mmCIF file with all atom_site columns, C-alpha atoms in Angstrom:
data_model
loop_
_atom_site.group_PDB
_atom_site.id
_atom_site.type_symbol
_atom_site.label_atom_id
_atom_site.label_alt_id
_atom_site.label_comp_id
_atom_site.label_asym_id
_atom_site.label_entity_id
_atom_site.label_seq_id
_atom_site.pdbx_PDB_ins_code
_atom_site.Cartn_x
_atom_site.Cartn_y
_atom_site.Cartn_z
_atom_site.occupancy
_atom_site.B_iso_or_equiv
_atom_site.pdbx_formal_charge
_atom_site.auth_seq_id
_atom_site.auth_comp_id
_atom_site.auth_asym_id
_atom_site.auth_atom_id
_atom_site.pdbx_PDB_model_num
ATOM 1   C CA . UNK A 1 1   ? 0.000   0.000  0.000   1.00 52.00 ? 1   UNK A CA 1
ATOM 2   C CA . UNK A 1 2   ? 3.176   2.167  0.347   1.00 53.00 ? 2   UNK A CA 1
ATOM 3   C CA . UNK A 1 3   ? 3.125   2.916  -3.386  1.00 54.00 ? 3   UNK A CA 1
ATOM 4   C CA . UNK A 1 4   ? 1.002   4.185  -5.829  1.00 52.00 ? 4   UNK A CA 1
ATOM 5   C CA . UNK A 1 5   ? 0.041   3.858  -9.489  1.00 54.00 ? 5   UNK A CA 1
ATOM 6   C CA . UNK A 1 6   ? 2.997   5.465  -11.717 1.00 55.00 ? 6   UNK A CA 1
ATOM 7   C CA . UNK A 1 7   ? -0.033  7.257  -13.002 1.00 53.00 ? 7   UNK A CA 1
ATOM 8   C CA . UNK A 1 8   ? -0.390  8.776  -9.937  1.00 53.00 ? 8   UNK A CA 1
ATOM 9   C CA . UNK A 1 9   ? 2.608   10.519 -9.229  1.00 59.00 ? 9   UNK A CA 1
ATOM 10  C CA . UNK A 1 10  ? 3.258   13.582 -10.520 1.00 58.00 ? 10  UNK A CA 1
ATOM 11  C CA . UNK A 1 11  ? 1.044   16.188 -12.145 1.00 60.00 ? 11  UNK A CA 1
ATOM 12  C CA . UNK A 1 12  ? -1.344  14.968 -14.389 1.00 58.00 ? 12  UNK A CA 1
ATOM 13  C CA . UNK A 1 13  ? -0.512  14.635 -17.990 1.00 57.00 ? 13  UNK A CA 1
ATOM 14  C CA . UNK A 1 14  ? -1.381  18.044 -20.117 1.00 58.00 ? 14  UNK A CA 1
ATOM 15  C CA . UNK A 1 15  ? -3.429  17.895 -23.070 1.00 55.00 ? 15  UNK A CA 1
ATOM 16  C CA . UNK A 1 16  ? -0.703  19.474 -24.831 1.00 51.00 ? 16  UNK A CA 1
ATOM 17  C CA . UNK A 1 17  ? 1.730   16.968 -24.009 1.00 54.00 ? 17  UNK A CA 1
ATOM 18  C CA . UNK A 1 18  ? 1.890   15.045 -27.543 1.00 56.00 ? 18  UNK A CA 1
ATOM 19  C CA . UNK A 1 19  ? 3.100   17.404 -29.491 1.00 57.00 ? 19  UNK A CA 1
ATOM 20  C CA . UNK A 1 20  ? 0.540   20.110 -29.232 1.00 59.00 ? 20  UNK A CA 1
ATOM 21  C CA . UNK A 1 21  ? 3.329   22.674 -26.979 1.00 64.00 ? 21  UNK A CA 1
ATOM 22  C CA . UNK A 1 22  ? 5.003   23.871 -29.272 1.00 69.00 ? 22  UNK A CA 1
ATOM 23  C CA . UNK A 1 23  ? 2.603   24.384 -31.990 1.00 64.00 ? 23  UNK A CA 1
ATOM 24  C CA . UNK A 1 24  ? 0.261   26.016 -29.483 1.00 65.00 ? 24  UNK A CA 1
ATOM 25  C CA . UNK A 1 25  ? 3.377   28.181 -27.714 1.00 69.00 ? 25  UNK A CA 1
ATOM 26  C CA . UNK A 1 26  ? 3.639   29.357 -31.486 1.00 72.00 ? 26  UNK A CA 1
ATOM 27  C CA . UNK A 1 27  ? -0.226  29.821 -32.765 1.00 70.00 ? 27  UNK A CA 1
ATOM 28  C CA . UNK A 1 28  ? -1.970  30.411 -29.191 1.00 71.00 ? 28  UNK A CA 1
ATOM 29  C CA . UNK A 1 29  ? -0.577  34.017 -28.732 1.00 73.00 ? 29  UNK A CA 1
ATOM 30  C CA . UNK A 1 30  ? -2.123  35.285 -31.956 1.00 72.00 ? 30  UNK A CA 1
ATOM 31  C CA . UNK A 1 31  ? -5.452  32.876 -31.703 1.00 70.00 ? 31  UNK A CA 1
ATOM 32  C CA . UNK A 1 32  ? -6.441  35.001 -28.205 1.00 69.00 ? 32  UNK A CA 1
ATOM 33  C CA . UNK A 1 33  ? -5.171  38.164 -29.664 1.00 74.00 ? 33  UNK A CA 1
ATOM 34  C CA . UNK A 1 34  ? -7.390  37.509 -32.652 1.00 70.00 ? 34  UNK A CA 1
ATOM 35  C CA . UNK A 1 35  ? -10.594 36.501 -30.427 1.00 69.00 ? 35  UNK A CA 1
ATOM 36  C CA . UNK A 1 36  ? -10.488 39.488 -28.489 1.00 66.00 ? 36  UNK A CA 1
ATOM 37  C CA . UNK A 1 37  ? -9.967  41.613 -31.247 1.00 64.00 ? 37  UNK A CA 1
ATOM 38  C CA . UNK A 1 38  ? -13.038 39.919 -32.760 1.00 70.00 ? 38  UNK A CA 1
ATOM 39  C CA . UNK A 1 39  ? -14.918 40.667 -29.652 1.00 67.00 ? 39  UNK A CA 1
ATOM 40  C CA . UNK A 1 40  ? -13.778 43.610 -29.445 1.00 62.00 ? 40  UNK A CA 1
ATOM 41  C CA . UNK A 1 41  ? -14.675 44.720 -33.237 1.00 65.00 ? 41  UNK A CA 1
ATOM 42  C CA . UNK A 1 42  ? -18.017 43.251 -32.567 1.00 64.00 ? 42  UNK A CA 1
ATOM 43  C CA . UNK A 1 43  ? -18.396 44.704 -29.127 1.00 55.00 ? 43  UNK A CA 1
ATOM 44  C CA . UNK A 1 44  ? -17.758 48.222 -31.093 1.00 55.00 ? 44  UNK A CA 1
ATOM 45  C CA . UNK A 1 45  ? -19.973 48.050 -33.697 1.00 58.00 ? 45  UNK A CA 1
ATOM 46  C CA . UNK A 1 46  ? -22.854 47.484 -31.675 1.00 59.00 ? 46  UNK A CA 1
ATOM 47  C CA . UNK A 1 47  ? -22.422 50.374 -29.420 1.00 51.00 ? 47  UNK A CA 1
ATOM 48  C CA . UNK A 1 48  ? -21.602 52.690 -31.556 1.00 52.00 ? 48  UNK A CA 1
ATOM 49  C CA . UNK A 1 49  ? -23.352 51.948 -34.898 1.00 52.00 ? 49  UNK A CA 1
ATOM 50  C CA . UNK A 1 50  ? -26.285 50.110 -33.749 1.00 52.00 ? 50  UNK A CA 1
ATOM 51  C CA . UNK A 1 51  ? -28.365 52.092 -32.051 1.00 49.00 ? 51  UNK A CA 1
ATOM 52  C CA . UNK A 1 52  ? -29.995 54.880 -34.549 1.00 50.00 ? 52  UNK A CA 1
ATOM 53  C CA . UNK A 1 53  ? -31.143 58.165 -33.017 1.00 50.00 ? 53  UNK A CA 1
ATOM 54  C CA . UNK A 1 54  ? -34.308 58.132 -35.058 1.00 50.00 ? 54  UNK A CA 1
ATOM 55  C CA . UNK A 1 55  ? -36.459 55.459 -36.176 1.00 52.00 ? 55  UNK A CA 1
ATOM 56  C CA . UNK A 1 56  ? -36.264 54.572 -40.017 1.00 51.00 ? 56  UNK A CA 1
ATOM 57  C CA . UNK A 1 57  ? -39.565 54.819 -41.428 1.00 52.00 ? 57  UNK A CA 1
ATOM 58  C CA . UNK A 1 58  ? -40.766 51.380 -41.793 1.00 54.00 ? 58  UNK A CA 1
ATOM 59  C CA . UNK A 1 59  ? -42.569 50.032 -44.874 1.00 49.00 ? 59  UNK A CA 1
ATOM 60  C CA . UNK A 1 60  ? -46.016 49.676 -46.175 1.00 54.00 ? 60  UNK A CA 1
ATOM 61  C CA . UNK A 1 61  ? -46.804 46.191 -46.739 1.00 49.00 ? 61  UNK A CA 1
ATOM 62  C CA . UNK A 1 62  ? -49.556 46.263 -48.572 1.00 51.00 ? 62  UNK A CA 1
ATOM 63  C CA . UNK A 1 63  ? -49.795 42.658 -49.480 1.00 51.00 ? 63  UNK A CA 1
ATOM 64  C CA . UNK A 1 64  ? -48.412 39.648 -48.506 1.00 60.00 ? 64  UNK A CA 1
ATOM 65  C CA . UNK A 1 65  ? -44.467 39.384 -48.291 1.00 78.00 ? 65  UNK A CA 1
ATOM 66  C CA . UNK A 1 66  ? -42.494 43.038 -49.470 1.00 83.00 ? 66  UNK A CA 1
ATOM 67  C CA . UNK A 1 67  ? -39.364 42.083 -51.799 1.00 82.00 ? 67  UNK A CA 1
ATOM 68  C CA . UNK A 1 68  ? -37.359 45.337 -52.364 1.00 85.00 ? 68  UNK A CA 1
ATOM 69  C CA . UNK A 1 69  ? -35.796 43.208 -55.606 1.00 88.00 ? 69  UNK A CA 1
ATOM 70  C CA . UNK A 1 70  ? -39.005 41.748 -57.435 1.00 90.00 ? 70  UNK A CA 1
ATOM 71  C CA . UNK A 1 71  ? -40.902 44.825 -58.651 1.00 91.00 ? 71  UNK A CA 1
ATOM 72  C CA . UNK A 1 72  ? -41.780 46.169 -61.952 1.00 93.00 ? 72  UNK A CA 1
ATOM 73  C CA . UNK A 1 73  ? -40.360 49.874 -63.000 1.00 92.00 ? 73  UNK A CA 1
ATOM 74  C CA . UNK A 1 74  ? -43.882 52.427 -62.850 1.00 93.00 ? 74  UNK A CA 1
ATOM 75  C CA . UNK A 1 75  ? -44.813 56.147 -64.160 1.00 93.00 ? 75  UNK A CA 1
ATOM 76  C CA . UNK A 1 76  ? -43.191 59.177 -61.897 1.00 90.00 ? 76  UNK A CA 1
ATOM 77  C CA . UNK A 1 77  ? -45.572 61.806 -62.968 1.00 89.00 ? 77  UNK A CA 1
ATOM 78  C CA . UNK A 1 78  ? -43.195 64.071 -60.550 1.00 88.00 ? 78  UNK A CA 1
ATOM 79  C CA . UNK A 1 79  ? -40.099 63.102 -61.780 1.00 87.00 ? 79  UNK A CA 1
ATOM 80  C CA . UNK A 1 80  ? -36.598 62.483 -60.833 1.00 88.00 ? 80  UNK A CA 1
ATOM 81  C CA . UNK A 1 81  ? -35.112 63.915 -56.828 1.00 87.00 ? 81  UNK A CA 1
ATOM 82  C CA . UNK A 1 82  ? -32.501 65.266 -58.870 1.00 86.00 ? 82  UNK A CA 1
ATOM 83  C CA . UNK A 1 83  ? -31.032 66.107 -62.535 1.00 84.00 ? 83  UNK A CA 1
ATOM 84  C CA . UNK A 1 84  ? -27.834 66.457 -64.224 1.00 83.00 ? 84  UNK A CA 1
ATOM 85  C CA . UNK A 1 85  ? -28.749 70.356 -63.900 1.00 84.00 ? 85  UNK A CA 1
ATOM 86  C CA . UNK A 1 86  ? -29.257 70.236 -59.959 1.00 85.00 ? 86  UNK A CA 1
ATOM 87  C CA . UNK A 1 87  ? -26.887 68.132 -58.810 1.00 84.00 ? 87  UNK A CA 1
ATOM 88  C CA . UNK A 1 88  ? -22.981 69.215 -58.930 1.00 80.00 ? 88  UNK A CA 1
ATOM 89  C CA . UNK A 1 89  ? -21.588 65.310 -58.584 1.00 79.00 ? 89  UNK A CA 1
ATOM 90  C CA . UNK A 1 90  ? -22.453 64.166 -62.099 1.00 82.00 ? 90  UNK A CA 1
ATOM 91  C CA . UNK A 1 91  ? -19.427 64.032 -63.797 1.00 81.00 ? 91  UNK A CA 1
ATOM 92  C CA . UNK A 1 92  ? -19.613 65.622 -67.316 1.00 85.00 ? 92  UNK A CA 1
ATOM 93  C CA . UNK A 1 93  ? -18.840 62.269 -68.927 1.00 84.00 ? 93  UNK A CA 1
ATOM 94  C CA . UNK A 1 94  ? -21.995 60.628 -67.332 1.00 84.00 ? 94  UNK A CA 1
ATOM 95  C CA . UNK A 1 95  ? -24.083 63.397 -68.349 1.00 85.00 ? 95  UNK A CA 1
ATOM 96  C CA . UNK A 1 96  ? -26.807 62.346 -70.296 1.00 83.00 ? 96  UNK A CA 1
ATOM 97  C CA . UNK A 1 97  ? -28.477 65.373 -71.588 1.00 82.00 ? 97  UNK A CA 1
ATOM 98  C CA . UNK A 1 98  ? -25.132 67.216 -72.053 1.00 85.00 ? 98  UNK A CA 1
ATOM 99  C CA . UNK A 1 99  ? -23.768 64.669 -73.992 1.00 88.00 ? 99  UNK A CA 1
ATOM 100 C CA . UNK A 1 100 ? -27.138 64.754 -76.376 1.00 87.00 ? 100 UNK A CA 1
ATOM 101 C CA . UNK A 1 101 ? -29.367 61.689 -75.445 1.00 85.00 ? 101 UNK A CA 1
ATOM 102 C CA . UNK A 1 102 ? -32.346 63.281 -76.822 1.00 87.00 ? 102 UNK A CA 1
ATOM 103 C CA . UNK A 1 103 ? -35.573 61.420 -75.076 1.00 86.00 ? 103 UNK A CA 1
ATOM 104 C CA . UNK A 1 104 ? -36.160 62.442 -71.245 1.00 83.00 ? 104 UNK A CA 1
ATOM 105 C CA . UNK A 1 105 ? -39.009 60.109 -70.707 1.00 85.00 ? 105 UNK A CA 1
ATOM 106 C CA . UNK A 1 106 ? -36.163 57.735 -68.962 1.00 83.00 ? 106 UNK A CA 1
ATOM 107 C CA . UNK A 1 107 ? -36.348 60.547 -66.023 1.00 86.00 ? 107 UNK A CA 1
ATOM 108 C CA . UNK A 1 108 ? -40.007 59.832 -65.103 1.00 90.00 ? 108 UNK A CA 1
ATOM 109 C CA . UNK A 1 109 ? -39.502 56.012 -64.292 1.00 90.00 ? 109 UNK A CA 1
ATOM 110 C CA . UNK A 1 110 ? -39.451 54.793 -60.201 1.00 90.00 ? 110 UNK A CA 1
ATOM 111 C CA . UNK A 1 111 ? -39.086 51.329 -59.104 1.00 89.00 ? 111 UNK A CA 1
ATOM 112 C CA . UNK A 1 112 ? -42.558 49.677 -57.263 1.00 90.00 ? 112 UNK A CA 1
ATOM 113 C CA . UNK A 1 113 ? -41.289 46.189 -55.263 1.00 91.00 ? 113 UNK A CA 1
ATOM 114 C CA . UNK A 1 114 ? -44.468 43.966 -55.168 1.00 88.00 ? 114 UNK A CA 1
ATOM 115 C CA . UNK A 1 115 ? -45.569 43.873 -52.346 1.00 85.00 ? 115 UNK A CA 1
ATOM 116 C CA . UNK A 1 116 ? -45.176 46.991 -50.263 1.00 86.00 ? 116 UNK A CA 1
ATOM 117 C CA . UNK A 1 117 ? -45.145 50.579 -51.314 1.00 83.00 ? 117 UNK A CA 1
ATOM 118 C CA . UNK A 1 118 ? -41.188 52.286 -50.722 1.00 83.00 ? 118 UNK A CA 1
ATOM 119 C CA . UNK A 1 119 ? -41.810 55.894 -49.011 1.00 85.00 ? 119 UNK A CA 1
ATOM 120 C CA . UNK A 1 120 ? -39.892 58.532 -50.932 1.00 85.00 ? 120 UNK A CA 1
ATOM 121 C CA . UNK A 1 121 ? -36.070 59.551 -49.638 1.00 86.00 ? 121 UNK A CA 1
ATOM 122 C CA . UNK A 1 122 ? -36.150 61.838 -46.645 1.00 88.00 ? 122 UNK A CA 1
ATOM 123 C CA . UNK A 1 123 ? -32.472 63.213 -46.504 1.00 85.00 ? 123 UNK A CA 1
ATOM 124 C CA . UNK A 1 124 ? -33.189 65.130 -43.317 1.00 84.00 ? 124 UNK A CA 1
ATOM 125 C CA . UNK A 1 125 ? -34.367 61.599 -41.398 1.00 87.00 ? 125 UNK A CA 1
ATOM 126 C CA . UNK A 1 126 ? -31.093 60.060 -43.085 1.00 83.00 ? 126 UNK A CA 1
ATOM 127 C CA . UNK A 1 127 ? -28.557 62.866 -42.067 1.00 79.00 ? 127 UNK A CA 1
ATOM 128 C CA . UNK A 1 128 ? -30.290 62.743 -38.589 1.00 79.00 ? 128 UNK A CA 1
ATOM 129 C CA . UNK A 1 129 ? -29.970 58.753 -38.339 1.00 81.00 ? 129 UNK A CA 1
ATOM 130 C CA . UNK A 1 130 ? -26.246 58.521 -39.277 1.00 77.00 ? 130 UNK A CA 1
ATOM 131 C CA . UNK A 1 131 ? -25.295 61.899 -37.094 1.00 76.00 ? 131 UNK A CA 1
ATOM 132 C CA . UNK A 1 132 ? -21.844 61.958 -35.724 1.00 74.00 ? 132 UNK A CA 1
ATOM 133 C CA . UNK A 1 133 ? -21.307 58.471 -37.749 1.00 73.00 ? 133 UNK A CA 1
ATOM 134 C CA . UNK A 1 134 ? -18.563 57.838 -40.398 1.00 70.00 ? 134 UNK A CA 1
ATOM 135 C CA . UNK A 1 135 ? -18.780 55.385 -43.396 1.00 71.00 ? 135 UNK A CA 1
ATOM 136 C CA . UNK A 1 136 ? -16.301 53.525 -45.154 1.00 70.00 ? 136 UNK A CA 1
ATOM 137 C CA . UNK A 1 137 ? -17.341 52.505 -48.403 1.00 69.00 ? 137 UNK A CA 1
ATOM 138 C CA . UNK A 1 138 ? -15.017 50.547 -50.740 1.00 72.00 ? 138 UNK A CA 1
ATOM 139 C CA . UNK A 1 139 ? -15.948 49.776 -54.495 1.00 73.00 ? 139 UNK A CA 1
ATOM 140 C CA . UNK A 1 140 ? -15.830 49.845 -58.059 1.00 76.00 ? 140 UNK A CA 1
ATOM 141 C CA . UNK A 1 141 ? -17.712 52.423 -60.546 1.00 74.00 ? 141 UNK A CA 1
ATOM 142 C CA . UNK A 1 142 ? -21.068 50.767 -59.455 1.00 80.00 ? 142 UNK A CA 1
ATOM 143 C CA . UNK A 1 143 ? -20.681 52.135 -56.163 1.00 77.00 ? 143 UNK A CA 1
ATOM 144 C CA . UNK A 1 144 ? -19.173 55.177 -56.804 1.00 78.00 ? 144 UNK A CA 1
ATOM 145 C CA . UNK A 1 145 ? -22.473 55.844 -59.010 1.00 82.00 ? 145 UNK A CA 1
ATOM 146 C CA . UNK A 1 146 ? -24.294 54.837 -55.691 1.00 83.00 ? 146 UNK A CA 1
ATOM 147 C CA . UNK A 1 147 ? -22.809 57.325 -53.451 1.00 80.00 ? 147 UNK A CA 1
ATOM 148 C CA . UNK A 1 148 ? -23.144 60.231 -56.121 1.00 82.00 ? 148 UNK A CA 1
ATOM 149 C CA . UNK A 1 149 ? -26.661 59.552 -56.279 1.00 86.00 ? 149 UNK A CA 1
ATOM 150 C CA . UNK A 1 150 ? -26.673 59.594 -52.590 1.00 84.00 ? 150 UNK A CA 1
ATOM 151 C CA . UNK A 1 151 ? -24.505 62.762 -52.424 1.00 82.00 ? 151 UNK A CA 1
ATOM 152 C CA . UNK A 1 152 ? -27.452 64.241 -54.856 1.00 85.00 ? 152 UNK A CA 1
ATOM 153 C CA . UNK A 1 153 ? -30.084 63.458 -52.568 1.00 86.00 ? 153 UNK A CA 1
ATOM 154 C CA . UNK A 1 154 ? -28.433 64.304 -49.600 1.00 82.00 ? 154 UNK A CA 1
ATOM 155 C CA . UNK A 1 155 ? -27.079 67.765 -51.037 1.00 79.00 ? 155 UNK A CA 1
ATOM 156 C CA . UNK A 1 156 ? -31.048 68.650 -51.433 1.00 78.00 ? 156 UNK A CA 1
ATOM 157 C CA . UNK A 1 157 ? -30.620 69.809 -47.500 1.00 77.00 ? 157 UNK A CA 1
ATOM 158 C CA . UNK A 1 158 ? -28.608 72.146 -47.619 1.00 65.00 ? 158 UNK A CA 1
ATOM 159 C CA . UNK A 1 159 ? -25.677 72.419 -50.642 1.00 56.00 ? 159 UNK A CA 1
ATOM 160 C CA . UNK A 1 160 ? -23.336 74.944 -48.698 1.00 52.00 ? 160 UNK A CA 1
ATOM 161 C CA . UNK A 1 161 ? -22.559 72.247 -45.952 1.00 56.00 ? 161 UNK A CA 1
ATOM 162 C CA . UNK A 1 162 ? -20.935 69.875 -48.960 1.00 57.00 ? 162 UNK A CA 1
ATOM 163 C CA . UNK A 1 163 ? -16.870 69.643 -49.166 1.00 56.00 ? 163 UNK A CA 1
ATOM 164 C CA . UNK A 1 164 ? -16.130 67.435 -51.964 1.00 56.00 ? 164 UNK A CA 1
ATOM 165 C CA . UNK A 1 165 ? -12.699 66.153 -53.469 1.00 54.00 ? 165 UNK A CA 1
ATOM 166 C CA . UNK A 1 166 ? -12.502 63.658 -55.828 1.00 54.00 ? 166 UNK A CA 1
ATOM 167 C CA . UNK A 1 167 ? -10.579 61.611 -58.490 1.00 54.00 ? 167 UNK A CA 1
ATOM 168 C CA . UNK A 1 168 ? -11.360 58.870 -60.745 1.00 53.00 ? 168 UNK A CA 1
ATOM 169 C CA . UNK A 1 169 ? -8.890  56.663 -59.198 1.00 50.00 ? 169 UNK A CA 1
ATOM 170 C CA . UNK A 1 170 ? -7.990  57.541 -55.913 1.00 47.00 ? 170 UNK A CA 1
ATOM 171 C CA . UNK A 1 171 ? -9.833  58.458 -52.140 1.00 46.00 ? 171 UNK A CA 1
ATOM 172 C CA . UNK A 1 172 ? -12.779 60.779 -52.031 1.00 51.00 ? 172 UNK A CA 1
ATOM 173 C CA . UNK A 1 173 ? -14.472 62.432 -48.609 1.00 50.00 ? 173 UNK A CA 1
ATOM 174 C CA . UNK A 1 174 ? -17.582 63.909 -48.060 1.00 52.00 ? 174 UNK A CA 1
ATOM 175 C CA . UNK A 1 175 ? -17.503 65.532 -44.657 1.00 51.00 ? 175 UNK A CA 1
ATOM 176 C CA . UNK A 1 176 ? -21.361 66.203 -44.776 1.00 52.00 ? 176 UNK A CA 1
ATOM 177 C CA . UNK A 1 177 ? -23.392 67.692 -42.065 1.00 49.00 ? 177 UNK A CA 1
ATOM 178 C CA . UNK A 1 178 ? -22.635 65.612 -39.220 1.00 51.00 ? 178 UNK A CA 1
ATOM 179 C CA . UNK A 1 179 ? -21.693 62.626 -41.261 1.00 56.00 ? 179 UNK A CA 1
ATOM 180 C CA . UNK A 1 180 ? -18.390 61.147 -42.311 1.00 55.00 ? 180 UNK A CA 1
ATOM 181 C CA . UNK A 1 181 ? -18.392 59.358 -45.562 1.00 58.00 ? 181 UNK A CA 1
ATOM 182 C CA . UNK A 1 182 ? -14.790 58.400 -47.367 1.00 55.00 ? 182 UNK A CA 1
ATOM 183 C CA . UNK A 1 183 ? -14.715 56.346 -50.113 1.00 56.00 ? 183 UNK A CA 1
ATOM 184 C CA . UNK A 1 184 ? -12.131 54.446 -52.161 1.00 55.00 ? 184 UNK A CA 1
ATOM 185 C CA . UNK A 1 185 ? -13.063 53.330 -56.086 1.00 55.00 ? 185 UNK A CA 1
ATOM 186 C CA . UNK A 1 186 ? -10.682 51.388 -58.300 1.00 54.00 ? 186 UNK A CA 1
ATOM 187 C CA . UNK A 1 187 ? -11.739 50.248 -62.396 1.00 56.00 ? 187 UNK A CA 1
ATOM 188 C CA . UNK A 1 188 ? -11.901 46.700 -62.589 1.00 53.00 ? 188 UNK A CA 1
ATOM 189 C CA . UNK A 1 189 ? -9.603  45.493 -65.458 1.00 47.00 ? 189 UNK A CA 1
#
């Protein structure tokens, strides 16, 4: 009874002890420090970009389910939010009218998802929801056409508070109202 099982004696055998040490002295430093930057990131996010200071308007579902990308195109008897004449970030070379496309009925189009009727853009409610915000947007000509569209509607508030610098290739910020907006655009070849 003096003795006990060699199993016994000693500290009891580590996980790591087949081999696993060393890989896990190597790899386990950046594993943690890659977790809790993850946590962190995520921890971030929703404290500081999850929590709108006004409620988006919420849709009108008419009938049964709303799908935003099954719709048919419909008559805008008012028109287009903006024109190549009102709005300063239409670059001369996507310039319809200037460069002498000679119908206009294209202007009187808007897009009707089945389903649920879309209110009309509200830049004030927008401006207000992403106050003291910043956005990082990263893209090719698609989105660059996005955000001038959205620098069109948005400049509708109030023009004078607009600092814009741009190139085709290269960064591009917006510091609008209370919103931070930078962009980066690259062709695709």
């Amino acid at each position: 009874m003096g003795s006990s099982p060699m199993w016994w004696s000693g500290p009891p055998p580590s996980p790591w002890s087949r081999g696993l040490g060393k890989w896990w002295a190597l790899v386990g430093p950046f594993v943690v420090k890659a977790v809790g930057f993850l946590l962190l990131a995520g921890l971030l996010f929703r404290v500081l970009w999850s929590f709108p200071s006004s409620p988006a308007p919420a849709l009108q579902i008419t009938k049964g389910k709303c799908s935003l990308f099954n719709g048919e195109w419909i008559p805008n008897p008012s028109g287009p939010a903006y024109t190549n004449a009102s709005c300063r970030f239409i670059d001369d070379h996507q310039n319809c009218m200037m460069n002498g496309r000679p119908d206009k009925e294209y202007l009187h189009w808007k897009w009707k998802p089945y389903g649920c009727d879309l209110p009309p853009f509200d830049a004030v409610r927008f401006l207000d929801s992403v106050r003291n915000k910043g956005w990082g947007l990263i893209g090719d000509s698609i989105l660059r056409n996005q955000v001038q569209s959205l620098l069109c509607l948005l400049s509708k508030v109030n023009a004078t508070d607009f600092t814009f610098s741009f190139s085709r290739d290269a960064l591009y910020s917006v510091p609008i109202l209370y919103l931070n907006m930078m962009g980066s655009f690259t062709k695709l070849y």
